[in-house]
XYZ file of C-alpha atoms in Angstrom:
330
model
C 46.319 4.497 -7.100
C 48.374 5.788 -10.168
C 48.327 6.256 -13.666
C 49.181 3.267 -15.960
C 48.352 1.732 -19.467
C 46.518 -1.160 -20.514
C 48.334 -2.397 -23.906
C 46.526 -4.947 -25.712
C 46.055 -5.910 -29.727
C 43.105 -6.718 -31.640
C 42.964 -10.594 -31.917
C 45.560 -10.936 -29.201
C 45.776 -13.425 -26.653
C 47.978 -11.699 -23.785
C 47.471 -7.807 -22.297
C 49.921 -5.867 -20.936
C 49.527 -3.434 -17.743
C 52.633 -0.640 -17.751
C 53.328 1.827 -15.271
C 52.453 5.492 -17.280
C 55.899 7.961 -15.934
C 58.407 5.101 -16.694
C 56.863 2.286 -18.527
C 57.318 -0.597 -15.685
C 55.400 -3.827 -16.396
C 53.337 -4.152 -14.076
C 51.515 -7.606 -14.426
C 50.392 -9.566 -18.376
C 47.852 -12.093 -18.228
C 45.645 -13.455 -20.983
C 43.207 -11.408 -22.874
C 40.355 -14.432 -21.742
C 41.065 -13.973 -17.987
C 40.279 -10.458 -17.757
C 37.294 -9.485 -15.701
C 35.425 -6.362 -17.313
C 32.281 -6.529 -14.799
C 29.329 -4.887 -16.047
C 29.544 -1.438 -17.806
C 26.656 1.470 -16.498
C 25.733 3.914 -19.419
C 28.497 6.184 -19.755
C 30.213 5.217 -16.066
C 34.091 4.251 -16.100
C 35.238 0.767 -17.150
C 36.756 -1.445 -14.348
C 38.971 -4.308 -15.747
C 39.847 -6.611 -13.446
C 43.023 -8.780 -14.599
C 43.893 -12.330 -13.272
C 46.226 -11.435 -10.772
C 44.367 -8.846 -8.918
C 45.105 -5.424 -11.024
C 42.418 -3.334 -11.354
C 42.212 -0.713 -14.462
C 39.816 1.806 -14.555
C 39.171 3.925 -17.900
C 37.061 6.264 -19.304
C 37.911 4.807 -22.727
C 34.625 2.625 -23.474
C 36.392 1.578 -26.482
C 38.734 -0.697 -24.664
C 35.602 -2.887 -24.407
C 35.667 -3.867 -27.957
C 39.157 -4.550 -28.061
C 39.095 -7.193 -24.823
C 36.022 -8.874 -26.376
C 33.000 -7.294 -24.560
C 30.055 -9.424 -25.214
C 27.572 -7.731 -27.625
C 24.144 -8.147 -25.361
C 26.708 -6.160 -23.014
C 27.365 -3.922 -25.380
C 23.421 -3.425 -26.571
C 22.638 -2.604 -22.655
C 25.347 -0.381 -22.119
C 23.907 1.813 -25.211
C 20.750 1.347 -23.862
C 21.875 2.537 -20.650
C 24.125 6.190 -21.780
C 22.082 8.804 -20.841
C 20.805 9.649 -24.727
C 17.341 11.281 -25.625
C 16.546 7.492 -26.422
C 17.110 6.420 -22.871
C 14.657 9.748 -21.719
C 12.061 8.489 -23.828
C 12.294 4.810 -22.589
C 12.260 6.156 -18.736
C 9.185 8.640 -19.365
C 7.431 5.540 -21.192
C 7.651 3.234 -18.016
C 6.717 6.289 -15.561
C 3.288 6.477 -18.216
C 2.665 2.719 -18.085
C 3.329 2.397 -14.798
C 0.684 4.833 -13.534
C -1.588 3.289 -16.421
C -0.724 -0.063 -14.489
C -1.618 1.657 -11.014
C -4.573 3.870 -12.136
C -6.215 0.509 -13.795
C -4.785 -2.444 -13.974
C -4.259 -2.987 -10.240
C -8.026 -2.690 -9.601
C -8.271 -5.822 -11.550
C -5.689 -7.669 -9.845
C -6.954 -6.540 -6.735
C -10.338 -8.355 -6.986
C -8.913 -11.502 -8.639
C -6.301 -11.914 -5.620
C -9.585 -11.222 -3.048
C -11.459 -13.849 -5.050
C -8.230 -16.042 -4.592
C -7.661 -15.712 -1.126
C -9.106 -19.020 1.191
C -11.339 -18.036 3.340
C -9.412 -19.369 7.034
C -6.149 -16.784 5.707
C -8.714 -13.799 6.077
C -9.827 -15.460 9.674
C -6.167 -15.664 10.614
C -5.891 -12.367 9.902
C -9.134 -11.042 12.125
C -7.494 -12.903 14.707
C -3.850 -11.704 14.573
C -5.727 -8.112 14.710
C -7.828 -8.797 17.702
C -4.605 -10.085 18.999
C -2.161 -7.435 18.593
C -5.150 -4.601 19.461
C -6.171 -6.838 22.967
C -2.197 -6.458 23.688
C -1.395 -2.762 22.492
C -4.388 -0.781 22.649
C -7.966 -1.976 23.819
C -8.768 -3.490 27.240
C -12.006 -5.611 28.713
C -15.419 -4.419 28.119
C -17.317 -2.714 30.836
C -20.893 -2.713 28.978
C -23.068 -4.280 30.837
C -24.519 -8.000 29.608
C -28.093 -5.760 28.857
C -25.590 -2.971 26.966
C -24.155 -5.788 25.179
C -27.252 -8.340 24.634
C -28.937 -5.089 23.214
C -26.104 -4.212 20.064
C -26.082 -7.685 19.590
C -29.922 -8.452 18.826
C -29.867 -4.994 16.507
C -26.556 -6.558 14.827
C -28.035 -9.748 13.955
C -31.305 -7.313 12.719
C -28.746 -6.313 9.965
C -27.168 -9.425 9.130
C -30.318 -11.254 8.740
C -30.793 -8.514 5.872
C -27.789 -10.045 4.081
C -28.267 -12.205 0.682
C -27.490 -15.998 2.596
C -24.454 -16.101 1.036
C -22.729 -12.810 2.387
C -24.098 -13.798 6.169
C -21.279 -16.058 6.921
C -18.189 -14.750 9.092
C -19.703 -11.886 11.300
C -18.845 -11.612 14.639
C -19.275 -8.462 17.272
C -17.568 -7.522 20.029
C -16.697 -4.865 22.480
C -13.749 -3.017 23.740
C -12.269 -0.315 25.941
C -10.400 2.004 24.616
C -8.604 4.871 25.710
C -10.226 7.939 25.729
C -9.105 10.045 23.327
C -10.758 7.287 20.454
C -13.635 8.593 21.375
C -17.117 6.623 20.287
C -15.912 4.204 17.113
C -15.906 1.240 15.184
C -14.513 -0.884 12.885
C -14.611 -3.786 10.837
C -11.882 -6.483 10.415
C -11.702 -8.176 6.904
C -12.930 -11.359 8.263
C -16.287 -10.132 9.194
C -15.224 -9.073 13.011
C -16.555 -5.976 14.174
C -15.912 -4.094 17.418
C -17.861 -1.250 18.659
C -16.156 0.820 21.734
C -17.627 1.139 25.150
C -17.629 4.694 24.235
C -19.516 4.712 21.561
C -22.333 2.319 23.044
C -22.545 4.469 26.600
C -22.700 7.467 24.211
C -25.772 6.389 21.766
C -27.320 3.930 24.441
C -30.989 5.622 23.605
C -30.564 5.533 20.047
C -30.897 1.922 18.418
C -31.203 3.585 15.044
C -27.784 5.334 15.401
C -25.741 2.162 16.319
C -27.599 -0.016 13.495
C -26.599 2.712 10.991
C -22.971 1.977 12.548
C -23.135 -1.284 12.482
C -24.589 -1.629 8.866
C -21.654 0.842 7.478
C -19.043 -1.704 9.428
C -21.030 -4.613 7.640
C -21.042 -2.327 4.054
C -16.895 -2.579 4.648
C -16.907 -6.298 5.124
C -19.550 -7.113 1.978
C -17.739 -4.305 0.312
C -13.942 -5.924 1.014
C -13.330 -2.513 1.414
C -9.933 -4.194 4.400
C -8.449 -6.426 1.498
C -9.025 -3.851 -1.550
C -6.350 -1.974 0.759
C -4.846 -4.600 1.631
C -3.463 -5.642 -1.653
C -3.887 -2.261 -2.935
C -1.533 -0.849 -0.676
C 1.000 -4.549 -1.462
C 0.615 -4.186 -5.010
C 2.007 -0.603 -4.791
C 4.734 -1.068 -2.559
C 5.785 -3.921 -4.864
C 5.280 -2.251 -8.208
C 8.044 0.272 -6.886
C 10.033 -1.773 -5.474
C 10.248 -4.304 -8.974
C 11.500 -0.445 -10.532
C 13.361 0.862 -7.554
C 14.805 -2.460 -7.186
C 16.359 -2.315 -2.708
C 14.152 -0.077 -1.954
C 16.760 0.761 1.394
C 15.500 1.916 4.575
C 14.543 5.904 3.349
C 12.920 4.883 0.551
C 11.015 2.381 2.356
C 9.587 5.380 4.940
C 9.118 7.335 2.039
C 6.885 4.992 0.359
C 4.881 4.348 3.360
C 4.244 8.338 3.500
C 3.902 8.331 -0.366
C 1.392 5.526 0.122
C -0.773 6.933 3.223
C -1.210 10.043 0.586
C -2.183 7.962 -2.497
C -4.483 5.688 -0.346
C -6.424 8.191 1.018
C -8.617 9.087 -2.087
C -9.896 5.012 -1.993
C -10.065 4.590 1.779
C -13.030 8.072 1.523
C -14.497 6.612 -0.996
C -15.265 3.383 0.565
C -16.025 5.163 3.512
C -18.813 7.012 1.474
C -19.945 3.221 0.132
C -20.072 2.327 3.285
C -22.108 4.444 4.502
C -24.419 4.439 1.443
C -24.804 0.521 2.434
C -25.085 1.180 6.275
C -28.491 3.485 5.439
C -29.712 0.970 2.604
C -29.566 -2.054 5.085
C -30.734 -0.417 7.894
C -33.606 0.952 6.539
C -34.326 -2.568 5.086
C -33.814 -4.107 9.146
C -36.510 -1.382 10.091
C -34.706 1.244 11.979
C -34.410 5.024 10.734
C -31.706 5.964 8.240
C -31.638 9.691 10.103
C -30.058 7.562 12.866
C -26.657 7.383 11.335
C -27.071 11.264 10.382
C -27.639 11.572 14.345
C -24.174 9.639 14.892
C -21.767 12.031 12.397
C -23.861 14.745 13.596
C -22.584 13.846 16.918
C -18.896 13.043 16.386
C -18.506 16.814 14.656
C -16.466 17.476 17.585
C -13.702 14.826 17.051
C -13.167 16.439 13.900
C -9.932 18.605 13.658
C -9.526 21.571 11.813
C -7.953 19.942 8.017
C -9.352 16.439 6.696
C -5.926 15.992 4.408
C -4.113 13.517 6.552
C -7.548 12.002 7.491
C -9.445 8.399 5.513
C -12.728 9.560 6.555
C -14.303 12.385 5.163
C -15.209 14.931 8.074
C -18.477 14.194 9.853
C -20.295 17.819 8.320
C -19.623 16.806 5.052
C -20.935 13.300 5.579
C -24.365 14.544 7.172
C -24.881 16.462 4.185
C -24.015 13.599 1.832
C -26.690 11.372 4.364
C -29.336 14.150 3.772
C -29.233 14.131 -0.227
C -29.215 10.173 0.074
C -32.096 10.041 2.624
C -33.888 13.046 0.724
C -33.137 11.097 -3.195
C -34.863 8.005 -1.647
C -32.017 5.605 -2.972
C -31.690 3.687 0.056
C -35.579 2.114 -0.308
């Protein structure tokens, strides 16, 4: 690398590279084969000449002279860092969390309403699938365990409006210990209760129905596929700014995005449960059951609920109390 000059004329058709200490010609070519690649904001010009050369200047008005296009020209203005340029940026951080905050909820429901019903199967069995492999073994419940979550199951589903009946499915697993009792519900409509949790509550039919009826309130709810595309529909939104995202901002964003999902994932977990009581109570069994069953799982709950998308057990026993005591759920 060494200092030269670039010699060319206004309405020219040949340019000139020279050697700066003693004037050598380095290379000519014609002014219409020079390469000027694209121009960043106030960044350094990079000329490229026919034979290879490359010229690199700080001089932006060497653009004008070798015939820089003028939408080129427009974006590179756009692009100098200029109180203009601040504004622009500070607009797109405001519509984009306009975009977030409520426009994705919209788009969000029209791609649930959009999605066939077998792709949300697929994906209830690609879960079973990958937990069966990774995590969860046999059941060891008993057919009687089993027969008996099942008839209090169906209690709840018969509940349903005909039309939100279809796709439910229960089953059991093994997990390791340290998941303690739980559930959950798939998108599809599959739900699995844990051995633990049906060895733990295996006097208390009102406790697993108000279980069971929050795992249904996710399903009814598409509380899964809100998060789903929720969760898609963020990642991509960056992404279209960030354009490669790269490897670190990629972890970063699936930090970023555990944080910004948490605030939806509690409150459909409160929904949920506001639906578990409401059904349950409707399928005859005692709402104070599911109070019984967060009651219980105090324990599991560590000391901070930040990192947490479920609200800690205390404060959802109080929130079952005011709901039991406004009579909503009748």
């Amino acid at each position: 690398m060494f200092e030269a000059e670039l010699v060319c004329w206004i309405n020219s058709s040949e340019v000139l590279l020279l050697r700066e200490d003693d004037r050598t010609l380095l290379t000519r070519c014609p002014a219409n084969a020079i390469d000027l690649g694209h121009v960043v904001g106030s960044g350094p010009v990079n000329v490229t000449l026919a034979d290879g050369w490359l010229f690199q200047t700080d001089d932006h008005d060497i653009t004008i002279l070798l015939n820089e296009s003028g939408l080129s020209r427009n974006l590179r203005s756009w692009e100098a860092l200029r109180p203009r340029l601040v504004s622009v940026v500070l607009t797109t951080i405001v519509c984009t969390w306009l975009l977030w905050k409520y426009g994705l909820g919209i788009l969000v429901s029209i791609a649930i309403a959009l999605t066939p019903p077998p792709v949300i199967n697929a994906m209830d069995y690609s879960a079973m699938q990958t937990l069966d492999r990774l995590l969860a073994d046999e059941t060891e419940l008993s057919d009687k365990q089993q027969d008996k979550a099942q008839g209090i199951f169906l209690d709840l589903v018969r509940e349903l409006p005909a039309d939100q009946r279809d796709g439910f499915e229960l089953h059991f697993r093994k997990f390791p210990e340290e998941f303690g009792p739980n559930a959950f519900a798939l998108p599809g409509g599959t739900v699995v209760l844990t051995d633990a949790l049906v060895n733990e509550f295996a006097k208390d039919d009102d406790a697993i129905a108000g279980v069971l009826g929050h795992e249904i309130g996710h399903k009814v709810e598409a509380h899964g596929m809100r998060q789903i595309y929720r969760s898609l529909s963020v990642y991509f939104l960056i992404a279209l700014i960030a354009g490669d995202t790269g490897p670190l901002l990629e972890e970063f964003l699936l930090e970023g995005q555990l944080l910004l999902q948490l605030s939806f994932s509690r409150d459909h977990e409160r929904a949920a449960d506001d639906f578990g009581l409401t059904l349950m109570s409707k399928a005859g069994y005692d709402p104070e059951g599911l109070k019984r069953f967060f009651a219980a799982l105090e324990k599991y709950d560590g000391d901070s609920d930040w990192y947490s998308t479920h609200p800690l057990s205390k404060d959802r026993v109080d929130s079952i109390e005011n709901f039991i005591e406004s009579g909503e759920y009748r």
